[in-house]
Amino acid sequence: MKIAVLTSGGDSAGMNAVVRAVVKVGILKGCEAWVVREGYEGLVRGNTEALSEQAIDDEPINLPDNASTDGSNFNLIHNLRFGDGDLLKDGTGDHPGTRSLKGRYIVRVGFDDVRGWFAEGGTLIGTARSKTFRTAEGRLQAAYNMIKEGIDALVVCGGDGSLTGADVFRAEWPKLIESLQSEGRITAEKAKLHAHLRIVGLVGSIDNDMSMTDLTIGAPTALHRICEAIDNINSTASSHSRAFVLEVMGRHCGWLALLAGVSGGADFIFIPERPPTSESWEDEMCDCIHRHREVGKRKTIVIVSEGAIDRNLNPIKADHVKDVLTERLGLDTRVTTLGHTQRGGRPCAYDRVLPTLQGMEAVEALLEATPTSPSYMIGIRENKITRVPLMEAVEMTRAVSSAIEAKDFEKAMSFRDPEFKESFEGFLKISTLDHEKVPEEQRMRIAIMHMGAPAGGMNAATRAAVRYCIRHGHTPIAVHNGFRGLLDDEIHELSWLGVDSWTARGGSELGTNRMLPSVDLGAIASKFQEHQFHGLLMIGGFEAFSSLLILEEGRKHYPAFHIPMVHLPATISNNVPMTEWSLGSDTSLNALVDACDAIKQSASASRNRVFVVETQGGKCGYIATVGALATGASLVYTPEQGIDLDTLRRDVRFLKTRYTLDAKGRSEGRLVIKNEVASQVYTTDVMQKMLKEEGGTLFDARSASLGHTLQGGVPSPMDRARAVRLSIKCMAFLEREHIKLLKQPSKARHATPDSAAVIIIQSSSLKWVPVQEMVAHADMKNRRGNNPWWAGIKELAETLAGRPQLIGLH
Ligand code: ATP
């Protein structure tokens, strides 16, 4: 099969990763891969010039003995040697010595033509809004151009417009073929051969505005850009005690504004789906911000979505918001319109992993497509890659806009995923000073503690917990420095304002410690009693999990532990059993991607060089594995799989083969990602020396240990938003369990095992697991969970580096 991929509509980060994945997986599956430049416009223009240069390097090559890319992978070798590896890199294809793209919009590409593409923002194959493709003649010409090159399978990455175009094209295809045949432009044989068009859509859109998928490609990166801007503005706003009104993208969808509000710690947001409830949004906003100022806030951040409206559908514009804040509250207010900076820049880790997985699924869907199957859109739902009928998703998306136009805001919200609604409610809970105090007797003193190593999002979670407590009339108590600090009475009450700027802070504001309560359980119990804790929130990694287990077991002897207790997983290792994500796991992945992009650049700049990059992660291979997928590493070593001589011998052969197959005159950097404890014997140092020795004249080797840089300086927006969502759930859990206990006689309260629980994320929904039950899913010796979801990703990452025989993809 010949598969072509195009990007269309507004560009978004991650589109290159889609092209890379479709090309690589397509070739690995035995297909020819093509790209269409300039979206649908390129299809319409087609190829007016013949291929200018020899695209296949047919000089014989001597593969190393026992080359791991063997003869059975002829197609791969052929495709590796097809192209020059630099095609389109500068967006024009006009590199000296490479194929010229002049007059060619539909271009065959080789495996290595798309190497390293996913570190680049935008789309390297160009995108456009094509008026001609909207016309029947335009689509007829597009069909002709495709058939001329023998292509009848298409992957389209774009917004709802582009996907509609795809659907129209597919529906019309038989008619187009008939016309082309009757006009004598194609033969009957060709008409028969290309009777059906296979088409698959991927959603590339920074607004996250498509229904039936939880995330669109490019939205997480845009959120990164917005949060960076808010973090920068925060310091200047605070210095001058100013107000800032930020306009962000999102004509019909408030996802960016909402998530930016939650993760950037904004005071007020305006989104299209949920306008302010009162008739006068001006009063509502001013009242809220006035109260913030009254308690001593020096800065004000208001976020306005591009499509923000009031209850009567009148647009709410940033300049008007500014005038209101200036005139009514006397605030020195500035407007910042982020505009196209939101689209730009390097894709974040998620916008590399998601498009890669979705691109792979798109190829599968094309291969399985039949004349009667619908065109699919590839989405992601509950952390699983999905296929949904394309037009159903487009119609559902339009239904949101219709609901807004009909002022049915409840309906508009209900069309968004449940996380959207929860995030909105969460935002209100932690950003306003309204009170929803619970009855006096239900009010609690809640201890909040950080455990283990710092992880991105710990402080954001604490901020959310504190604000929830205050809103509900509870007392939030910081326990500094873990159980050590508790024994030393390092505790103090936290305030609403005191935690205001904690969202963007990395590290741990409370201080953490690895000491387990078992060190002196009796003394810990007496401190619980002395400080009259009614509930405990522990934010941390495996230590927090182990501590909760110890405290729960300690209930047999110490009544002070008969209070509700929760563990909110936060660790860069992501090694807490059962949960798919911990706070900090996204931040660390981004830190890894940043470091590896820089390392790879240096590795390619000098000569062929392999970099062995060592990651943290303890005995859990999460960062190494998912990091390998996000950075395009060639090999990955994890503690779960270990390293032995056979593996090393095979891997060295693989690297030699890859360097032998590289285009002549091109210097390539390659990454090998290795977890710090993947092997006691084959350490990073040993490995680097071995590769250097074995690489001979083919490649050199160096190593880099990322160490604590993986904790990341600033928490990622994803970790911050997750922190808020989880933390609020934790607080509600403590309240619920406390009320249950209050029903028992005060002298002999007995907490059930369920009241000591861990909050976990599974398939994007949140669940509570009693800590005792978690044990069955934990490898306590190696401090990690059993059967993690990322187990299969190692093979996928290595396969995309050109090693198909491992998983039988060929
Ligand atoms: P964004 O989210 O950035 O707006 P989009 O994909 O929705 O992206 P559009 O401009 O709506 O952007 O569509 C991109 C292109 O898709 C159009 O320029 C046109 O070529 C094609 N297209 C859109 N709708 C149709 C349609 N109904 N029929 C044929 N082609 C269409």
mmCIF file of C-alpha atoms in Angstrom, residues 97 210 227 452 544:
data_model
loop_
_atom_site.group_PDB
_atom_site.id
_atom_site.type_symbol
_atom_site.label_atom_id
_atom_site.label_comp_id
_atom_site.label_asym_id
_atom_site.label_seq_id
_atom_site.Cartn_x
_atom_site.Cartn_y
_atom_site.Cartn_z
ATOM 1 C CA GLY A 97 22.697 17.788 -2.866
ATOM 2 C CA MET A 210 -12.697 18.208 19.223
ATOM 3 C CA CYS A 227 1.784 28.791 31.517
ATOM 4 C CA GLY A 452 10.401 11.208 49.624
ATOM 5 C CA ALA A 544 4.360 7.795 51.384
#
